[in-house]
């Protein structure tokens, strides 16, 4: 086993790594495995020795004797190591530029409102924390505006980084699916942003996403 992901199948950030590994052609239980950790250990010193912010996931590359945390960094690192076309490298300048831009779109434009909204409307209930309705509305409006920006990008190219799929597209799946399931991101599917709907349908149908759910990532929010 080369790659050991320390995380939890319930976690969206762990799912981001798993869906990308599967899409890059890595085989579960052959190339990588999920070493499941409880959320309760995240603030313990032993865990924070590997993930200093007390979050999941982190990963070991047993072949290289290397540890790395941050889901997107894990995916870029492994994609670069195996030469995956889903993580274009600097030798292919044009594709690399598109990938970097798309990755920044996901982490700097989408993830903030999406993850906060998911917390306010969904995960907060797991912890018995009341939804802050004002913040939920603000984040929902922000996300809707961001998706209008996505429509402008996707009206010019098939995927966020150009004509080819990259892991930056797949990185939207975990939070996007949750929000779609609870009706908090209607423009992903309602056709009012036609290119966003086309893109969302395409990436949601990626077999790696179905396999990620088979491997235990739940359909968060699905009634
Ligand atoms: N930027 C980090 C975010 C990690 C993160 O927020 N992980 C969540 C699970 S999806 C977590 O550990 N939450 C528990 C906490 O923050 O206490 C990454 O992508 O790896």
Short mmCIF file of C-alpha atoms and ligand atoms in Angstrom, two decimals:
data_model
loop_
_atom_site.label_atom_id
_atom_site.label_comp_id
_atom_site.label_asym_id
_atom_site.label_seq_id
_atom_site.Cartn_x
_atom_site.Cartn_y
_atom_site.Cartn_z
CA UNK A 1 0.00 0.00 0.00
CA UNK A 2 1.63 3.24 -1.10
CA UNK A 3 -0.74 5.92 0.15
CA UNK A 4 -2.45 5.87 3.54
CA UNK A 5 -5.14 8.52 3.95
CA UNK A 6 -5.91 9.34 7.57
CA UNK A 7 -9.43 10.69 7.59
CA UNK A 8 -13.03 9.57 7.73
CA UNK A 9 -15.41 8.50 4.95
CA UNK A 10 -18.05 10.93 6.34
CA UNK A 11 -15.76 13.90 5.81
CA UNK A 12 -16.10 16.05 2.69
CA UNK A 13 -12.37 16.85 2.68
CA UNK A 14 -11.50 13.14 2.87
CA UNK A 15 -13.96 12.49 0.03
CA UNK A 16 -12.16 15.16 -2.03
CA UNK A 17 -8.98 13.06 -1.83
CA UNK A 18 -10.70 9.74 -2.46
CA UNK A 19 -12.68 10.88 -5.51
CA UNK A 20 -9.53 12.36 -7.03
CA UNK A 21 -7.41 9.27 -6.33
CA UNK A 22 -10.06 7.06 -7.93
CA UNK A 23 -10.41 9.35 -10.95
CA UNK A 24 -6.62 9.29 -11.36
CA UNK A 25 -6.84 5.50 -11.58
CA UNK A 26 -5.48 4.56 -8.17
CA UNK A 27 -6.88 1.31 -6.80
CA UNK A 28 -8.35 1.12 -3.29
CA UNK A 29 -6.69 -1.47 -1.06
CA UNK A 30 -3.90 -1.79 -3.62
CA UNK A 31 -2.49 1.70 -4.13
CA UNK A 32 -4.23 3.48 -1.27
CA UNK A 33 -6.34 2.88 1.79
CA UNK A 34 -8.35 4.96 4.20
CA UNK A 35 -7.19 4.63 7.78
CA UNK A 36 -10.34 5.73 9.52
CA UNK A 37 -10.07 8.20 12.40
CA UNK A 38 -12.79 9.54 14.67
CA UNK A 39 -13.49 13.28 14.67
CA UNK A 40 -12.91 13.22 18.44
CA UNK A 41 -9.14 12.72 18.03
CA UNK A 42 -8.56 15.78 15.87
CA UNK A 43 -7.54 18.10 18.67
CA UNK A 44 -5.25 15.56 20.36
CA UNK A 45 -1.51 16.21 20.24
CA UNK A 46 -0.84 12.90 18.46
CA UNK A 47 -3.13 13.93 15.59
CA UNK A 48 -1.93 17.54 15.49
CA UNK A 49 1.64 16.25 15.12
CA UNK A 50 0.50 15.26 11.61
CA UNK A 51 -2.21 17.87 10.89
CA UNK A 52 -1.27 20.98 12.89
CA UNK A 53 -4.72 22.59 12.56
CA UNK A 54 -6.51 19.64 14.13
CA UNK A 55 -8.40 18.70 10.97
CA UNK A 56 -8.61 15.77 8.57
CA UNK A 57 -7.25 14.40 6.28
CA UNK A 58 -3.52 13.89 6.23
CA UNK A 59 -1.65 11.30 4.20
CA UNK A 60 1.44 9.11 4.32
CA UNK A 61 3.34 8.17 1.17
CA UNK A 62 5.00 5.01 2.43
CA UNK A 63 7.12 4.72 -0.72
CA UNK A 64 8.62 8.19 -0.43
CA UNK A 65 8.63 8.30 3.39
CA UNK A 66 6.66 11.53 3.25
CA UNK A 67 3.67 12.99 5.09
CA UNK A 68 1.43 15.71 3.72
CA UNK A 69 -1.79 17.42 4.82
CA UNK A 70 -4.33 19.69 3.05
CA UNK A 71 -6.62 17.70 0.77
CA UNK A 72 -5.86 19.68 -2.39
CA UNK A 73 -2.11 19.52 -1.79
CA UNK A 74 -2.34 15.75 -1.23
CA UNK A 75 -4.13 15.31 -4.55
CA UNK A 76 -1.76 17.60 -6.50
CA UNK A 77 1.26 15.87 -4.98
CA UNK A 78 0.11 12.36 -5.86
CA UNK A 79 -1.15 13.42 -9.31
CA UNK A 80 2.25 14.95 -10.05
CA UNK A 81 4.05 11.87 -8.76
CA UNK A 82 2.11 9.48 -10.99
CA UNK A 83 1.93 11.89 -13.94
CA UNK A 84 -1.85 12.11 -13.97
CA UNK A 85 -3.40 14.29 -16.70
CA UNK A 86 -5.93 15.37 -14.05
CA UNK A 87 -3.19 17.44 -12.38
CA UNK A 88 -1.32 19.08 -15.28
CA UNK A 89 2.23 20.07 -14.37
CA UNK A 90 4.32 23.12 -15.29
CA UNK A 91 5.84 21.36 -18.31
CA UNK A 92 2.47 21.87 -20.00
CA UNK A 93 2.15 25.61 -19.41
CA UNK A 94 -1.31 26.17 -20.83
CA UNK A 95 -2.98 23.26 -19.06
CA UNK A 96 -1.07 24.08 -15.87
CA UNK A 97 -2.34 27.67 -15.93
CA UNK A 98 -5.91 26.43 -16.33
CA UNK A 99 -5.51 23.90 -13.52
CA UNK A 100 -4.00 26.44 -11.11
CA UNK A 101 -6.75 28.94 -11.88
CA UNK A 102 -9.50 26.33 -11.47
CA UNK A 103 -8.00 25.06 -8.22
CA UNK A 104 -7.97 28.62 -6.88
CA UNK A 105 -11.59 29.10 -7.99
CA UNK A 106 -12.61 26.07 -5.96
CA UNK A 107 -10.65 26.84 -2.81
CA UNK A 108 -10.85 30.66 -2.80
CA UNK A 109 -14.27 31.35 -4.36
CA UNK A 110 -16.47 28.28 -3.85
CA UNK A 111 -15.26 26.51 -0.73
CA UNK A 112 -15.76 29.39 1.75
CA UNK A 113 -19.46 30.02 1.18
CA UNK A 114 -20.15 26.34 0.35
CA UNK A 115 -18.57 24.91 3.50
CA UNK A 116 -20.05 27.62 5.75
CA UNK A 117 -23.49 27.10 4.27
CA UNK A 118 -23.15 23.32 4.69
CA UNK A 119 -22.26 23.90 8.33
CA UNK A 120 -25.10 26.35 8.98
CA UNK A 121 -27.83 24.28 7.33
CA UNK A 122 -26.62 20.71 7.87
CA UNK A 123 -23.62 19.88 10.07
CA UNK A 124 -24.68 22.33 12.82
CA UNK A 125 -27.59 20.01 13.56
CA UNK A 126 -25.17 17.17 14.30
CA UNK A 127 -23.72 19.27 17.11
CA UNK A 128 -27.03 20.69 18.34
CA UNK A 129 -25.98 24.20 17.28
CA UNK A 130 -28.82 26.42 16.05
CA UNK A 131 -28.58 27.65 12.45
CA UNK A 132 -27.59 31.28 12.15
CA UNK A 133 -30.25 32.14 9.58
CA UNK A 134 -28.73 35.52 8.75
CA UNK A 135 -25.35 33.96 8.00
CA UNK A 136 -26.97 31.12 6.06
CA UNK A 137 -28.76 33.62 3.81
CA UNK A 138 -25.59 35.64 3.35
CA UNK A 139 -23.56 32.56 2.38
CA UNK A 140 -26.30 31.27 0.09
CA UNK A 141 -26.40 34.62 -1.73
CA UNK A 142 -22.59 34.71 -1.94
CA UNK A 143 -22.47 31.19 -3.35
CA UNK A 144 -25.15 32.04 -5.92
CA UNK A 145 -23.06 35.02 -7.08
CA UNK A 146 -19.94 32.86 -7.27
CA UNK A 147 -21.81 30.38 -9.45
CA UNK A 148 -22.71 33.24 -11.78
CA UNK A 149 -18.96 33.71 -12.16
CA UNK A 150 -18.67 29.98 -12.87
CA UNK A 151 -21.27 30.38 -15.63
CA UNK A 152 -19.06 33.04 -17.26
CA UNK A 153 -16.08 30.65 -17.15
CA UNK A 154 -18.02 27.59 -18.26
CA UNK A 155 -19.65 29.41 -21.17
CA UNK A 156 -16.14 29.57 -22.66
CA UNK A 157 -14.73 26.16 -21.72
CA UNK A 158 -16.02 22.67 -20.99
CA UNK A 159 -14.36 22.48 -17.58
CA UNK A 160 -13.19 25.12 -15.14
CA UNK A 161 -9.56 24.93 -16.23
CA UNK A 162 -10.10 24.43 -19.96
CA UNK A 163 -11.33 21.68 -22.26
CA UNK A 164 -10.11 18.85 -20.05
CA UNK A 165 -11.26 17.66 -16.66
CA UNK A 166 -8.91 18.28 -13.73
CA UNK A 167 -9.17 17.37 -10.07
CA UNK A 168 -10.15 21.00 -9.45
CA UNK A 169 -13.54 20.22 -11.00
CA UNK A 170 -13.93 17.06 -8.92
CA UNK A 171 -13.06 18.98 -5.75
CA UNK A 172 -16.48 20.62 -5.90
CA UNK A 173 -18.38 17.35 -5.63
CA UNK A 174 -18.58 16.73 -1.90
CA UNK A 175 -19.91 20.14 -0.81
CA UNK A 176 -21.79 20.69 -4.07
CA UNK A 177 -23.71 17.41 -3.73
CA UNK A 178 -24.57 18.08 -0.09
CA UNK A 179 -25.85 21.58 -0.89
CA UNK A 180 -27.74 20.34 -3.91
CA UNK A 181 -29.36 17.58 -1.83
CA UNK A 182 -30.67 20.13 0.69
CA UNK A 183 -31.79 22.63 -1.98
CA UNK A 184 -29.21 25.24 -0.98
CA UNK A 185 -27.50 25.58 -4.37
CA UNK A 186 -30.41 25.47 -6.83
CA UNK A 187 -28.48 26.94 -9.75
CA UNK A 188 -26.23 23.87 -9.87
CA UNK A 189 -29.15 21.99 -11.40
CA UNK A 190 -32.14 24.20 -12.27
CA UNK A 191 -30.85 25.27 -15.69
CA UNK A 192 -30.89 29.01 -14.95
CA UNK A 193 -27.08 28.82 -15.36
CA UNK A 194 -27.03 26.39 -18.30
CA UNK A 195 -23.29 25.86 -18.47
CA UNK A 196 -23.03 25.36 -14.72
CA UNK A 197 -25.82 22.76 -14.94
CA UNK A 198 -24.06 21.01 -17.85
CA UNK A 199 -20.76 20.95 -15.95
CA UNK A 200 -22.37 19.83 -12.70
CA UNK A 201 -24.20 16.98 -14.44
CA UNK A 202 -20.96 15.91 -16.12
CA UNK A 203 -18.78 15.85 -13.00
CA UNK A 204 -21.55 14.33 -10.83
CA UNK A 205 -21.73 11.42 -13.29
CA UNK A 206 -18.01 10.69 -13.02
CA UNK A 207 -17.71 7.02 -12.00
CA UNK A 208 -15.13 7.99 -9.37
CA UNK A 209 -17.86 9.85 -7.47
CA UNK A 210 -20.18 6.82 -7.44
CA UNK A 211 -17.25 4.71 -6.26
CA UNK A 212 -16.44 7.24 -3.49
CA UNK A 213 -19.99 6.76 -2.20
CA UNK A 214 -19.65 2.97 -2.49
CA UNK A 215 -16.55 3.33 -0.34
CA UNK A 216 -18.63 4.92 2.40
CA UNK A 217 -19.03 8.65 1.74
CA UNK A 218 -22.71 9.23 2.55
CA UNK A 219 -25.25 11.07 0.43
CA UNK A 220 -25.18 13.95 2.90
CA UNK A 221 -28.54 15.70 3.01
CA UNK A 222 -30.39 13.30 0.74
CA UNK A 223 -33.92 12.78 2.02
N1 LIG B 1 -8.18 22.91 4.05
C1 LIG B 1 -8.29 21.65 4.76
C2 LIG B 1 -9.61 21.63 5.49
C3 LIG B 1 -9.73 20.42 6.36
C4 LIG B 1 -11.06 20.39 7.08
O1 LIG B 1 -11.73 21.44 7.28
N2 LIG B 1 -11.45 19.19 7.48
C5 LIG B 1 -12.69 19.02 8.18
C6 LIG B 1 -13.41 17.79 7.71
S1 LIG B 1 -13.99 18.02 6.05
C7 LIG B 1 -12.38 18.86 9.66
O2 LIG B 1 -11.43 18.20 10.01
N3 LIG B 1 -13.22 19.46 10.50
C8 LIG B 1 -13.08 19.36 11.91
C9 LIG B 1 -12.54 20.59 12.54
O3 LIG B 1 -12.18 21.56 11.82
O4 LIG B 1 -12.48 20.60 13.76
C10 LIG B 1 -8.20 20.48 3.75
O5 LIG B 1 -8.71 20.65 2.65
O6 LIG B 1 -7.62 19.43 4.08
#
